[in-house]
Every structure is written in structure tokens, then in C-alpha cells.
Short mmCIF file of C-alpha atoms and ligand atoms in Angstrom, two decimals:
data_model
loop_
_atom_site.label_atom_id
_atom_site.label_comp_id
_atom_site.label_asym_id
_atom_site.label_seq_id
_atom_site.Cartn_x
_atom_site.Cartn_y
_atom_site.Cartn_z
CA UNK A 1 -16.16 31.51 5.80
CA UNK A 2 -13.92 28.56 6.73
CA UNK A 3 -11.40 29.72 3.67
CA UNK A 4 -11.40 32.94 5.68
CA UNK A 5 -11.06 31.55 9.05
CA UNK A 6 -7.98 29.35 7.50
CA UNK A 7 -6.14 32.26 6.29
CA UNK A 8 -5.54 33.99 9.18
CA UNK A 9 -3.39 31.42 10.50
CA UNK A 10 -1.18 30.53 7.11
CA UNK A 11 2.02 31.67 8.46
CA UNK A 12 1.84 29.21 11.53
CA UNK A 13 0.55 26.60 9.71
CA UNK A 14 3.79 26.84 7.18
CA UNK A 15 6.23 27.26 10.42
CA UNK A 16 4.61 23.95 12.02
CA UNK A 17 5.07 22.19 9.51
CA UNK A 18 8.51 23.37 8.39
CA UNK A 19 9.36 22.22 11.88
CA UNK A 20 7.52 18.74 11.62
CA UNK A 21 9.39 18.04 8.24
CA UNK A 22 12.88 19.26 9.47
CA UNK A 23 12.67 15.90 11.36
CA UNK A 24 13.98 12.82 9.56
CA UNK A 25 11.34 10.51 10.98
CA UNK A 26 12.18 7.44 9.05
CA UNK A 27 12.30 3.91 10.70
CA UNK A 28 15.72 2.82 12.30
CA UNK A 29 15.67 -0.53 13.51
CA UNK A 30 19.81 -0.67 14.47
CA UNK A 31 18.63 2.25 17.04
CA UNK A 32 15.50 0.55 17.98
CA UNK A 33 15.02 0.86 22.24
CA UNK A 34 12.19 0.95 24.38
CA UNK A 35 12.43 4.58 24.35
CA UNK A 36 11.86 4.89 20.69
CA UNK A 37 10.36 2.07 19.35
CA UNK A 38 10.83 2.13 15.78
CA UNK A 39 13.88 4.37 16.00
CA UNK A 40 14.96 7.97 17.51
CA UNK A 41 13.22 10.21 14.39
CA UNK A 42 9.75 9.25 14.32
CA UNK A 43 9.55 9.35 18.29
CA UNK A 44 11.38 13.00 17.82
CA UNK A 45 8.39 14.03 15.41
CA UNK A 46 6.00 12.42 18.01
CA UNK A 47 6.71 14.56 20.41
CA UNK A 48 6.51 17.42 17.95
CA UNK A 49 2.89 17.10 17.63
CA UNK A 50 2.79 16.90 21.57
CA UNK A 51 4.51 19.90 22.09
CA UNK A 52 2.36 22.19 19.48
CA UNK A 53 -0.91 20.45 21.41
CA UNK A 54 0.73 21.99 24.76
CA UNK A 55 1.34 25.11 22.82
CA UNK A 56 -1.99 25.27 22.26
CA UNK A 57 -3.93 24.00 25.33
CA UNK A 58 -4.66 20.56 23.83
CA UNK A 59 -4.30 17.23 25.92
CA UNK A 60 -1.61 14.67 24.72
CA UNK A 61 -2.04 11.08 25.34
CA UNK A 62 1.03 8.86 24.84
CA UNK A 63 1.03 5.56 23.84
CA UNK A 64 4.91 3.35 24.53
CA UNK A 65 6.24 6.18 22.57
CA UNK A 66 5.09 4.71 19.26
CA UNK A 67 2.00 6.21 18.78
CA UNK A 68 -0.52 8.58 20.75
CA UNK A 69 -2.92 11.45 20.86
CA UNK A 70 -4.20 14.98 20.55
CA UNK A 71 -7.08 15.29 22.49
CA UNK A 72 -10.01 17.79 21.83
CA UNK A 73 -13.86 18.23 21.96
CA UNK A 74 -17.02 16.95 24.22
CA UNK A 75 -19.51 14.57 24.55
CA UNK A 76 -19.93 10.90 24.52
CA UNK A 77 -19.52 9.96 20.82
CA UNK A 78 -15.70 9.36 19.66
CA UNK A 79 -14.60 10.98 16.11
CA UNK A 80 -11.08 9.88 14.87
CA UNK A 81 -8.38 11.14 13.00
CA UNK A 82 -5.66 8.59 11.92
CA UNK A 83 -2.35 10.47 10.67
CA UNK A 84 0.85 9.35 10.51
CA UNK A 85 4.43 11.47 11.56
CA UNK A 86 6.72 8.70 9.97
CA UNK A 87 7.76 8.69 6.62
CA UNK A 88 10.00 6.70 4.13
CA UNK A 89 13.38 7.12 3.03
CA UNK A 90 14.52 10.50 1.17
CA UNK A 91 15.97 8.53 -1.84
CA UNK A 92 18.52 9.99 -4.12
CA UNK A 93 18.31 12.68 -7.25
CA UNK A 94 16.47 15.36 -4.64
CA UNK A 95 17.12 18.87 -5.99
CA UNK A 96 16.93 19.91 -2.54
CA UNK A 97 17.71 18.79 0.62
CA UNK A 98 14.90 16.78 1.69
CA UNK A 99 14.73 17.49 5.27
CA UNK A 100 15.64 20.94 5.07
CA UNK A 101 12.08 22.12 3.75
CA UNK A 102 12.45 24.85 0.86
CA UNK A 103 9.47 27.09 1.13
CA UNK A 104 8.24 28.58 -2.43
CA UNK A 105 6.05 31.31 -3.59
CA UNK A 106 3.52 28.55 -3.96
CA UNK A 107 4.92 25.24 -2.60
CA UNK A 108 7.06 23.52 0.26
CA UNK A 109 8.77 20.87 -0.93
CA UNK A 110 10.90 17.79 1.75
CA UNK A 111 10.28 14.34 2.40
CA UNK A 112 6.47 14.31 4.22
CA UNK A 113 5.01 17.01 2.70
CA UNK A 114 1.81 15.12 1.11
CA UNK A 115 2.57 11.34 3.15
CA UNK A 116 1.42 12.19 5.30
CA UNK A 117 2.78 15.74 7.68
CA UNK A 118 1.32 18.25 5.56
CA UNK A 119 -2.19 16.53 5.56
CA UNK A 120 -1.45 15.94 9.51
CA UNK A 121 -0.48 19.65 10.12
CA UNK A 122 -3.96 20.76 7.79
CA UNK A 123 -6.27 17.90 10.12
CA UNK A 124 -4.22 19.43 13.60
CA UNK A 125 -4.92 23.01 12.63
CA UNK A 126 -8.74 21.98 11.35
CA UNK A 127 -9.40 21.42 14.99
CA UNK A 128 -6.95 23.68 16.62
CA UNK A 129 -9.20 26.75 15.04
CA UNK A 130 -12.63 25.25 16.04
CA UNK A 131 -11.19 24.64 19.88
CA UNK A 132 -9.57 28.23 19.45
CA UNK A 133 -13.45 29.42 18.58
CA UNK A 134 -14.87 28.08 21.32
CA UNK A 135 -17.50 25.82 19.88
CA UNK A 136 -19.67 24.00 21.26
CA UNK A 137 -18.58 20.71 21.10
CA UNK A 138 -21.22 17.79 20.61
CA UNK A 139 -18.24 15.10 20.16
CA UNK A 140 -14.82 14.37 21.21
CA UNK A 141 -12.18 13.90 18.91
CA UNK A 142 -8.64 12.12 18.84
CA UNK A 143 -6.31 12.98 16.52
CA UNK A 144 -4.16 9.94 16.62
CA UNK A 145 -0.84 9.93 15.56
CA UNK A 146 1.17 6.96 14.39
CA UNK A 147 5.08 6.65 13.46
CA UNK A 148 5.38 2.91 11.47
CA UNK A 149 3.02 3.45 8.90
CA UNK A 150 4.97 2.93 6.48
CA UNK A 151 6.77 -0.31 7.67
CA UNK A 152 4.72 -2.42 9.70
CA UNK A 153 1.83 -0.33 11.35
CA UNK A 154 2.93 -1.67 15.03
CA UNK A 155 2.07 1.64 15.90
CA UNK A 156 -1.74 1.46 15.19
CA UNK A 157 -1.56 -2.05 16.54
CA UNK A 158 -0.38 -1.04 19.67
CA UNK A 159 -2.01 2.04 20.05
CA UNK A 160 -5.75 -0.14 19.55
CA UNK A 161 -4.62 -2.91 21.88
CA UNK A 162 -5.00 -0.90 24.43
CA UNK A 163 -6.72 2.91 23.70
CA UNK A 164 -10.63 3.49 22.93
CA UNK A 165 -11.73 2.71 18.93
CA UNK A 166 -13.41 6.04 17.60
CA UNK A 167 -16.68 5.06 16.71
CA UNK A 168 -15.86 6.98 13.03
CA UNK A 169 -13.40 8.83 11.44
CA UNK A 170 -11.27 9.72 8.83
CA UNK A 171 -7.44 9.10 8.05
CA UNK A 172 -6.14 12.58 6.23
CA UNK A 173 -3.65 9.52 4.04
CA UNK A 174 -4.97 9.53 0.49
CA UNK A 175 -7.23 10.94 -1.62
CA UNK A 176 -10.13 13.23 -2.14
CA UNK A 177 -13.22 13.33 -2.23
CA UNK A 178 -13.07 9.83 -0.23
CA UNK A 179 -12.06 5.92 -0.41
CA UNK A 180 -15.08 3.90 1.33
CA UNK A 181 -13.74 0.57 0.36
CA UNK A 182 -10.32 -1.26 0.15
CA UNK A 183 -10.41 -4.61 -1.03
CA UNK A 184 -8.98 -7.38 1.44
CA UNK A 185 -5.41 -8.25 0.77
CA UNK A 186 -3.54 -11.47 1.49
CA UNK A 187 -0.80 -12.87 0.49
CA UNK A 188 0.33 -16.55 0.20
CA UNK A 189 2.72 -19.35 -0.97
CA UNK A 190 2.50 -22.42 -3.45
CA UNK A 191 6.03 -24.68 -1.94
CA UNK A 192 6.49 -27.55 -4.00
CA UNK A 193 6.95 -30.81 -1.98
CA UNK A 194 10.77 -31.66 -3.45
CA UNK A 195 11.01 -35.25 -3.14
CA UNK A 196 14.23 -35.32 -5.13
CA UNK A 197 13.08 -38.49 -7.01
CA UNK A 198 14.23 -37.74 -10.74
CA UNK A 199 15.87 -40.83 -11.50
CA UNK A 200 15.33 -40.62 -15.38
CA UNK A 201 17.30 -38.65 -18.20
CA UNK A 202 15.40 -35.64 -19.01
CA UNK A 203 15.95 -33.80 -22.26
CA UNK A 204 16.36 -30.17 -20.06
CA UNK A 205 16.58 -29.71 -16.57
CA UNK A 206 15.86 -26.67 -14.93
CA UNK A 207 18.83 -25.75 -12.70
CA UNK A 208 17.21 -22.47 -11.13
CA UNK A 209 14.75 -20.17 -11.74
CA UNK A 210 14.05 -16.29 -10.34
CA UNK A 211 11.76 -13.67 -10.76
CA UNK A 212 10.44 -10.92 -9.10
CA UNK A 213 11.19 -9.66 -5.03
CA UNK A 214 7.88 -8.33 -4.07
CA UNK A 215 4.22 -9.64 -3.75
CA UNK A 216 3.01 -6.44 -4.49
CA UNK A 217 4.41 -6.01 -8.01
CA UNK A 218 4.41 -7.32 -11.23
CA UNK A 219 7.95 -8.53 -11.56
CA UNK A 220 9.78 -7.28 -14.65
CA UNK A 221 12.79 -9.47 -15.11
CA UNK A 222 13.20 -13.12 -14.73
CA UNK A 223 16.23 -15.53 -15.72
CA UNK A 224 16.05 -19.35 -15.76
CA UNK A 225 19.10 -21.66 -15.76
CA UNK A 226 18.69 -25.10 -17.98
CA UNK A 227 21.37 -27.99 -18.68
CA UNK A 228 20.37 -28.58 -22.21
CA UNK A 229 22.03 -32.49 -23.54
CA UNK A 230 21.32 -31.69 -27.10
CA UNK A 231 19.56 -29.13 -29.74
CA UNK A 232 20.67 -26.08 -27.94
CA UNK A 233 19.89 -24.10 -31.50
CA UNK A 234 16.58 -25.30 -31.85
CA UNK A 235 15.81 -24.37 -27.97
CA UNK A 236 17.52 -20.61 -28.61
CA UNK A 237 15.76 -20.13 -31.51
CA UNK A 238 12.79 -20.73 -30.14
CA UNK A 239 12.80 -18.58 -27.06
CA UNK A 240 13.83 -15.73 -29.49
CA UNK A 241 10.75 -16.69 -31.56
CA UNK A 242 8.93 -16.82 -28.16
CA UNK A 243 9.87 -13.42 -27.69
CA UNK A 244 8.79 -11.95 -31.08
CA UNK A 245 5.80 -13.39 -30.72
CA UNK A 246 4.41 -11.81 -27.59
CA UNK A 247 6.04 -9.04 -27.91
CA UNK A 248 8.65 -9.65 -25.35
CA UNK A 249 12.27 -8.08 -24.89
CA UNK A 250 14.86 -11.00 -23.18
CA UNK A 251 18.00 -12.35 -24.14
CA UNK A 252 20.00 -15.71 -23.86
CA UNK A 253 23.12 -16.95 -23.28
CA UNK A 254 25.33 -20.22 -23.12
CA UNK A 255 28.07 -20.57 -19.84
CA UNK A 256 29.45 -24.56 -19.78
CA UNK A 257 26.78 -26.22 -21.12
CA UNK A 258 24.20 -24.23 -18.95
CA UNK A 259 21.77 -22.25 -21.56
CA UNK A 260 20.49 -18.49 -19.44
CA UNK A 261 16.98 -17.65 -20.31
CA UNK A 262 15.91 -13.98 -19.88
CA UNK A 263 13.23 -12.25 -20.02
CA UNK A 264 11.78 -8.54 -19.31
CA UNK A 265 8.49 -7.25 -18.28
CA UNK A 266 6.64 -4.54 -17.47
CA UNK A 267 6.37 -4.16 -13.70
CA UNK A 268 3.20 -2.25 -11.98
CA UNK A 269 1.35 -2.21 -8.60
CA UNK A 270 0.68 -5.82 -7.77
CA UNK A 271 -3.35 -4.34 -7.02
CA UNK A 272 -3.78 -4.37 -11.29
CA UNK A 273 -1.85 -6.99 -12.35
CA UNK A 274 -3.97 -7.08 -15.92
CA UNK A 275 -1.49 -3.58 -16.75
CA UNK A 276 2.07 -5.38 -16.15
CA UNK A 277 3.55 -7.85 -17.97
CA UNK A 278 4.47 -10.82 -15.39
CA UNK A 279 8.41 -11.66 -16.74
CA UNK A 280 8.55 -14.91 -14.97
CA UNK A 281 5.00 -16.40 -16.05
CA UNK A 282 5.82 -15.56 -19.58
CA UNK A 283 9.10 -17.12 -18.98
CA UNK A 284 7.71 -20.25 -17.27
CA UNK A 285 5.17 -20.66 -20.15
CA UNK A 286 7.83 -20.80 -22.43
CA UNK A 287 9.91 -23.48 -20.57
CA UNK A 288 6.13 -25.60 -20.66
CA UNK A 289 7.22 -26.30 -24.35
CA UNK A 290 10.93 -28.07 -23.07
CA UNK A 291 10.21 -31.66 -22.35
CA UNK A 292 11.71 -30.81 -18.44
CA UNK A 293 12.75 -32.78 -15.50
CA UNK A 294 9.76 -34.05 -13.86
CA UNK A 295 10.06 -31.86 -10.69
CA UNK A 296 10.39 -29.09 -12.96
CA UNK A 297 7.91 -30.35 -15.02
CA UNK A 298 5.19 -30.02 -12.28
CA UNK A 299 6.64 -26.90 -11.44
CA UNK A 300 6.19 -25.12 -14.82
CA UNK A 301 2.32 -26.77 -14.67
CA UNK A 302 1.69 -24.95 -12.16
CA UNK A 303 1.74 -21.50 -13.42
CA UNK A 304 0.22 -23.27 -16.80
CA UNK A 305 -2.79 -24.74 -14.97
CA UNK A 306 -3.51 -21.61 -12.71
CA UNK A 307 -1.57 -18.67 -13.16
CA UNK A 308 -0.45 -17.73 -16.52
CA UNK A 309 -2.34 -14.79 -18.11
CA UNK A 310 -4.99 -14.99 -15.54
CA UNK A 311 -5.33 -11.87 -13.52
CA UNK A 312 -8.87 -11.91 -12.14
CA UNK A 313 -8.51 -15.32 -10.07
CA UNK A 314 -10.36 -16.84 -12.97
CA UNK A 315 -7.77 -20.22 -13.74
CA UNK A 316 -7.64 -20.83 -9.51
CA UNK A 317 -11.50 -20.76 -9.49
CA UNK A 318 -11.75 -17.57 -7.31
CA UNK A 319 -13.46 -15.58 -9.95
CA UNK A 320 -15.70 -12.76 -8.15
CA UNK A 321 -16.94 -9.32 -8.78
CA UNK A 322 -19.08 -6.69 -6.70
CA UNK A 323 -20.69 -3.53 -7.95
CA UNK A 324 -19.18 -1.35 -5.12
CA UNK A 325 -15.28 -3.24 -4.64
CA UNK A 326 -14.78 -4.57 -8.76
CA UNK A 327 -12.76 -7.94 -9.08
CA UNK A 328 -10.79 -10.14 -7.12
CA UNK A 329 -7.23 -9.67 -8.56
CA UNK A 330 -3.82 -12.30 -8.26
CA UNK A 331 -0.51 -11.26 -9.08
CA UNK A 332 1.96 -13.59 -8.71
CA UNK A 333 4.69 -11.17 -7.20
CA UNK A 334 7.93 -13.65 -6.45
CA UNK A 335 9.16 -16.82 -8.45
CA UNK A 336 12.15 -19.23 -7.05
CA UNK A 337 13.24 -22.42 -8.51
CA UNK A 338 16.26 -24.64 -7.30
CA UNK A 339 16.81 -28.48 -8.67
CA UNK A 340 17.88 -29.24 -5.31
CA UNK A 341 14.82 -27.78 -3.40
CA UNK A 342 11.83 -27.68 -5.95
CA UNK A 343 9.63 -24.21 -6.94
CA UNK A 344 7.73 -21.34 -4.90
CA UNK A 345 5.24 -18.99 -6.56
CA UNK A 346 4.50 -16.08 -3.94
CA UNK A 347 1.30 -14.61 -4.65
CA UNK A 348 -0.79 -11.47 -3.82
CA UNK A 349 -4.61 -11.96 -3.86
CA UNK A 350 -6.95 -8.86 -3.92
CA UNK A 351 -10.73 -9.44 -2.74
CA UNK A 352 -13.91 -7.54 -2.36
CA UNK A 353 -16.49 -7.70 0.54
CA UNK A 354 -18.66 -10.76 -0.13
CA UNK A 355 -15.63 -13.44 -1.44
CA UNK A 356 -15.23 -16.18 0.35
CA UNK A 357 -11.88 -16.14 1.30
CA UNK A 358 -11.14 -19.81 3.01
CA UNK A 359 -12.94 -21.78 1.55
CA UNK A 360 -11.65 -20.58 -2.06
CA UNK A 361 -8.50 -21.43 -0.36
CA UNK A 362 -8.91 -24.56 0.87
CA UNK A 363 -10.69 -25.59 -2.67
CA UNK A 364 -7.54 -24.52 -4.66
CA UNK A 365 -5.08 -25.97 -2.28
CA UNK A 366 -6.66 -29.55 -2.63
CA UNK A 367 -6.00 -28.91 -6.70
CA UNK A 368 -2.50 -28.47 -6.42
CA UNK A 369 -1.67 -30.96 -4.41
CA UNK A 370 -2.33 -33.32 -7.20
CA UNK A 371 0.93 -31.66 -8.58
CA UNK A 372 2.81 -31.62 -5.34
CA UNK A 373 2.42 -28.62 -3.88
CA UNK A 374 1.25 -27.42 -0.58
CA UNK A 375 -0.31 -24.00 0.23
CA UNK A 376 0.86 -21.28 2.75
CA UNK A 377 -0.93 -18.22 3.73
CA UNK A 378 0.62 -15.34 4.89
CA UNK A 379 -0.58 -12.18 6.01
CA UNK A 380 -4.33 -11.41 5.48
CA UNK A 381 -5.89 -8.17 6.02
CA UNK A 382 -9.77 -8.43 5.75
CA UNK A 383 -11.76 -6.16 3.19
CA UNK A 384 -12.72 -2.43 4.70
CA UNK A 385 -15.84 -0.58 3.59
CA UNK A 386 -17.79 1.90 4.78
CA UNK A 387 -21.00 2.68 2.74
CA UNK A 388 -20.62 6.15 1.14
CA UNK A 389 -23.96 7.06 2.18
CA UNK A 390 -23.57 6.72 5.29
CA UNK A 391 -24.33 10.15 6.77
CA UNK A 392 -20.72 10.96 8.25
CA UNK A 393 -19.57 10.25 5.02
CA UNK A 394 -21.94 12.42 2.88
CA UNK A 395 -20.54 15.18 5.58
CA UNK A 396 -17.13 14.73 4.59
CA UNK A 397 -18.42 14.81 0.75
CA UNK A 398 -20.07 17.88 1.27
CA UNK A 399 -17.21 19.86 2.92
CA UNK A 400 -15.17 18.93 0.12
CA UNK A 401 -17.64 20.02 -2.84
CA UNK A 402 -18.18 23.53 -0.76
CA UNK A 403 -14.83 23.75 -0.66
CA UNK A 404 -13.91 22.69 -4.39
CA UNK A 405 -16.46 23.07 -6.46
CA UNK A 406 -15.83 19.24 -7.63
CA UNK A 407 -18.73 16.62 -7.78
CA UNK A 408 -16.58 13.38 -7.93
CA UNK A 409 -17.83 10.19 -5.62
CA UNK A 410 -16.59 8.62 -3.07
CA UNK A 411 -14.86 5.58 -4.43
CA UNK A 412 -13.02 2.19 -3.49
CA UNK A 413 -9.40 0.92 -4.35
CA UNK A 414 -7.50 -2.67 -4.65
CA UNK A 415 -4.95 -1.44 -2.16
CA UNK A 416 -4.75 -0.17 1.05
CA UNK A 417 -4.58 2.80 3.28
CA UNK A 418 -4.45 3.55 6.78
CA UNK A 419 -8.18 4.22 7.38
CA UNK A 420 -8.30 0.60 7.55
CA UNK A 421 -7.31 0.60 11.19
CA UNK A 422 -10.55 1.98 12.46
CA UNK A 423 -13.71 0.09 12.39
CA UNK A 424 -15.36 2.89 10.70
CA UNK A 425 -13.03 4.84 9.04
CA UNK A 426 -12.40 6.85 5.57
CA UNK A 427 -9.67 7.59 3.61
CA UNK A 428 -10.05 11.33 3.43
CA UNK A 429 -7.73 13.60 1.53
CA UNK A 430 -5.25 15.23 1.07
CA UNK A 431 -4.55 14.73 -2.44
CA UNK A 432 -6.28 16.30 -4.74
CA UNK A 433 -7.57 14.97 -8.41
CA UNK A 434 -5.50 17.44 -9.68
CA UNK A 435 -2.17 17.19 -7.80
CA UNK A 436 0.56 15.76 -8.94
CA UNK A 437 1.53 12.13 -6.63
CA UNK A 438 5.26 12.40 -5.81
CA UNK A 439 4.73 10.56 -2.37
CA UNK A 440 7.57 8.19 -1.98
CA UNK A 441 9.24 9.44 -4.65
CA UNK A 442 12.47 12.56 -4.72
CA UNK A 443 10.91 16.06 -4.81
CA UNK A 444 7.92 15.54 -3.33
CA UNK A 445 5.78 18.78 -2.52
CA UNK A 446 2.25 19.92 -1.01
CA UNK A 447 1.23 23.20 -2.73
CA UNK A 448 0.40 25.86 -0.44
CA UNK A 449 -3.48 25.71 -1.66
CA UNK A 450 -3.49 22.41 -1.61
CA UNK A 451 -2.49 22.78 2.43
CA UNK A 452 -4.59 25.87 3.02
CA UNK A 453 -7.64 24.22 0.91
CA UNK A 454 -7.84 20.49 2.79
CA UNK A 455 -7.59 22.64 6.34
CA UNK A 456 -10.84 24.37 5.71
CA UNK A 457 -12.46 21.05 3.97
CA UNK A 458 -11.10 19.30 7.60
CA UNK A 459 -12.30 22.03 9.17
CA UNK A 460 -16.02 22.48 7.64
CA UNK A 461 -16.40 18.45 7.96
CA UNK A 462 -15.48 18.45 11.72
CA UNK A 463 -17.64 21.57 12.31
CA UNK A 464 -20.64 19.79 10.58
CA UNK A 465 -19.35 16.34 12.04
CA UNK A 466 -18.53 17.05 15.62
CA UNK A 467 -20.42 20.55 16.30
CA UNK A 468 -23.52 20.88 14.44
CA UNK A 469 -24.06 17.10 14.96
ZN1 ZN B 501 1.00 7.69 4.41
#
């Protein structure tokens, strides 16, 4: 019945969202103004929403023009809807033009179209129909709309600083059948304490060292510098030994007297480090074997003692596993090294529910002082979990096997989605196990069943959800 109900309303829901995606809603700080916060497109696809809600006898709410609401429902209880109008860069190689939607026999394809419009445009029109058929309302619902998801998320944090928390909810941003649990992620930095004491005549010293630009990967290249007195053969050949025998591609290279150490990797997400190959820890545990400068020396220890070819937290002591979340994962995302300034490793650590986050902290920063460094923390985002049998959640579960046919769980990830920002909140759709993941990437597409199909799973859930109660 809710297929049916859906498919009277296909054309509209492909001219909506042609419209939404014709918008280049990407982040512009150079024309960021109070007026549009994060820049002129994502307010402009804002507004959108707000003026297909007035189009169709919803109330707006707007929120500094960087996030807001579509208003809908009755009663006391609160159900939320986190989507997102933003979206990131088109990128080069489209085959299109990628916010000029192309509409297929089965597909549209432009920027948006699965992070995250279409999925807004199927959650809209999921409550759109049930307001349009009159039901009887048992909750309210906001459909809340964000535009810096994919930067910085000021938008959610402004929007909850001030605007009522649903007491549940789901943000259409992911996956089906549902993520219940996100691991917490943080991310911190070992700084060396450079005294700039080396007084004595080491055999190498390391001039500068670099690898990787992101906590959140695995790099893939790194490059050391070393001034090398004598036995620069011996050293060369063996790194290239080094290199044979784990398997490694690099290469090597003498300018004045300076020797140029390279070597490649095999970069992935930074949330499975135990896939990648980290460049710069295999380069730094070749550089333990060089009798070093003593800064360096402590450096180079570092990753030895608690970093190298440990993935799971296991050489820093933060070993921990759940049933529901997995493992606590480290990637160690960004290497620098300067003789003049000392070494920085900047790491990404990935916990479940239950780890003790501060006091593993604390523990591990009191072991590397002993080699001069100090620790600083940087961002930290708490785990999120919601238990999957919780009975909102077995609603949304349900809509989706009615609606597929597919009997997967509910599951939990190392990274992070958007659901986070509600107290209560799944990641809900609107990819499917089968569809293929081009978000962020050039030629990225929603098929038309895909659309059609995660409208009448929205719809279904929110019927059983906010109507039948
Ligand atoms: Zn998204």
C-alpha cells in the first residue's frame, strides 16, 4: 500500500529534487556573511526546502539561516529527522555536469543525489503524503535541515543551542537497514619537547621527516631527510632490503650529502587502520636501525614503543573490545619531523561505549613523557548508541524488511554520521546493501527505485512511528 501511495507522486518527487540539486550548495567561506552563514549556496537550498513546505501547507522554522525546520504532526512527543541540503565539492572527471541533474530511464545523476538531497527529498515527501492523508497524528515531527554537514556541523550546533532535542529520530545519511552505534572518535597529538641539546656527533641525523595530511587516513607516502657522515652504501642498501622484506615499494636518493628516504603505502579510512599500510611508521621503524641523533632518536622510539604495527590500541595500553561496538582502533594519520623543532605524531583514536577514555589518556601520557613528549587532545566526539531493540528502532527495521524483503540487522560502525547529533537518533538509510557508494566521489547517482523505495520505507516507519503509536 505505501509502494502505491508513493507512486502517485513520482513525477514531483523527481522535479523537487531536480530543483534541490540544481543548487550548488557547497561551503564558501570567502562569501561567508551573516546572511548566509557558511556561504550563499547552501542558504539558497535552505530556503528551497522552505519554499516546497509553503507549497505544501507545512510550517518552516528558521534557524540564523544555517539550519532550520519543516514542521508537521501532533501531540506532545518530538520525532526527528536530521538531513542535510549541503554537499561537497563536484570534483573533476564528471561525465555530466554535476549541478545540472541528468534524469535517466532509471537514474538521476549530480552532486547530492545519495549525500544527502535525494534521501532528504524521499524523508520530506514520506511526511508530506501522510499530512496530505490527513492522519491522525499521535506525534510531532521536525524535519531538520542542516547546510555544514560536511565541514564543520555548526549548523546542528547552532540549530541545538537553541531549538527543542527530538526525543528520537532518524538521520536519512547512511545506510540501511540501520547504524545504532558509532564508536567515539578523538583525535590527539604526541609534540616532542625539543630542547635542542644534541651536543654529540651522531652517526645520522634526521634533518626532516613527513608523512601523511589527515588523521583520518592511513597515510601512503612518507619521505625522511638524513645527513649521513659515512657508509651511505651500507644505509641504501639496507632500506632497499627493508623494502623487499615487507613488501614495501619506496625509493632513495642522494642531494649534497643529504640521503632521501621514501616510502609508499597503502592509504584507507583512518576507522580500520589494520587494512592500510601506515608509510611513515614503516619508514620510522626502519630509521630505529640508524644509530640517530638523540632527539631523533627518542623520536623514532616513539612510534617503536607504541605505535608501529599496532592498530587495536594494544602497544599504548588502550586495548578494549565490546560485543555490540568491536575494538578500539589508532591510526596514526600525520607525521612531522624538523631537527630544529623535534617530532609530532597526530593520531586518530576510535572507541566503543564502555572505554575509558581519560584515564587511558592520562596513563599513556605519563609513559611518554619519559621520552620527552607531551600529549594534546583535540577534538573528541563521545561514542553514540542506541540499542537496536529499542522499540522505535525495531519500527524502522520493520518498514524496511516490508519494504525489501531483506533480513539484515541493525549494525554499528568506527566512523561517524550525522545521527549523532540527536540524543536518540539512528542512522537510517538511504543506501541500500546493494547500491553502488559514489557519495563524494564524480558521477554520483540515486536510482529512481532506490528514491521511490526509501520514501515508502520513511513513510511506513513514520506511519507506524508517529500515527499508529
Ligand atoms: Zn551526508
Amino acid at each position: 500500500m505505501w509502494k502505491e501511495k508513493v507512486q502517485a507522486y513520482e513525477d514531483q518527487i523527481i522535479e523537487d529534487l531536480k530543483g534541490l540539486l540544481s543548487i550548488e550548495s557547497v561551503r564558501d567561506d570567502s562569501q561567508a556573511s551573516k546572511e548566509h552563514p557558511v556561504g550563499p549556496g547552501p542558504r539558497q537550498a535552505l530556503d528551497y526546502i522552505y519554499d516546497l513546505a509553503k507549497r505544501d501547507g507545512l510550517t518552516t522554522h528558521d534557524v540564523d539561516h544555517i539550519a532550520g525546520r519543516v514542521e508537521a504532526g501532533a501531540g506532545d512527543e518530538l520525532f526527528g529527522i536530521l538531513c542535510h541540503v549541503d554537499v561537497v565539492p563536484a570534483g573533476d572527471g564528471w561525465d555530466s555536469s554535476p549541478f545540472e541533474p541528468v534524469v535517466t530511464e532509471d537514474r538521476i545523476i549530480a552532486r547530492g543525489t545519495l549525500d544527502d538531497k535525494g534521501p532528504t527529498i524521499a524523508a520530506y515527501y514520506a511526511v508530506k503524503i501522510l499530512n496530505e492523508m490527513n492522519v491522525d497524528w499521535k506525534k510531532r515531527i521536525h524535519i531538520i535541515i542542516g547546510t555544514d554537514e560536511e565541514s564543520d556541523w555548526k549548523c546542528t550546533d547552532r540549530y541545538f543551542e537553541t531549538e527543542e532535542m527530538p526525543q528520537i529520530g532518524f538521520a536519512p545519511d547512511a545506510e540501511f537497514p540501520a547504524i545504532h552505534g558509532e564508536k567515539g572518535i578523538s583525535t590527539f597529538d604526541l609534540v616532542q619537547n625539543y630542547k635542542g641539546e644534541d651536543v654529540d656527533e651522531p652517526e645520522y641525523e634526521l634533518y626532516t621527516f613527513y608523512s601523511g595530511q589527515r588523521y583520518n587516513m592511513v597515510p601512503d607516502e612518507a619521505e625522511a631527510q638524513i645527513s649521513v657522515k659515512e657508509n651511505m652504501t651500507d644505509v641504501i642498501q639496507n632500506f632497499e632490503q627493508f623494502l623487499t622484506d615487507n613488501e614495501l615499494e619506496g625509493s632513495n636518493f642522494v642531494d649534497s650529502g643529504i640521503l632521501h628516504l621514501k616510502v609508499e603505502g597503502k592509504a584507507v579510512h583512518g576507522m580500520d587502520p589494520s587494512i592500510g599500510t601506515n608509510a611513515g611508521l614503516y619508514l620510522l621503524n626502519f630509521l630505529a636501525s640508524l644509530n640517530l641523533d638523540k632527539t631523533a632518536t627518542n623520536f623514532v622510539q616513539i612510534s617503536e614503543k607504541f605505535l608501529f604495527d599496532s592498530h587495536f590500541g594494544e602497544k599504548m595500553g588502550m586495548k578494549f573490545h565490546t560485543e555490540t561496538m568491536g575494538d578500539v582502533t589508532t591510526n596514526t594519520g600525520v607525521i612531522t619531523y624538523h631537527k630544529d623543532e623535534g617530532g609530532k605524531f597526530g593520531i586518530n583514536l576510535r572507541y566503543p561505549e564502555g572505554f575509558e577514555f581519560e584515564k587511558s589518556l592520562s596513563r599513556f601520557e605519563n609513559e611518554i613523557k619519559a621520552l620527552g613528549f607531551k600529549l594534546k587532545v583535540g577534538k573528541v566526539q563521545p561514542p553514540h548508541y542506541v540499542d537496536k531493540d529499542d522499540p522505535f528502532v525495531q519500527k524502522l527495521i520493520k518498514a524496511y524488511r516490508n519494504q525489501t524483503n531483506d533480513n539484515s540487522e541493525p549494525y554499528t560502525i568506527g566512523g561517524g554520521t550525522y545521527a549523532r547529533n540527536l540524543d536518540k537518533g539512528v542512522a537510517f538509510g538511504a543506501m541500500f546493501p546493494e547500491s553502488e557508494d559514489l557519495m563524494h566521489q564524480k558521477n554520483e547517482y540515486i536510482t529512481k527505485d532506490q528514491l521511490f523505495r526509501a520514501t515508502s520505507i520513511y513513510l511506513e516507519a513514520l506511519y507506524s512511528i508517529c500515527v499508529e503509536e
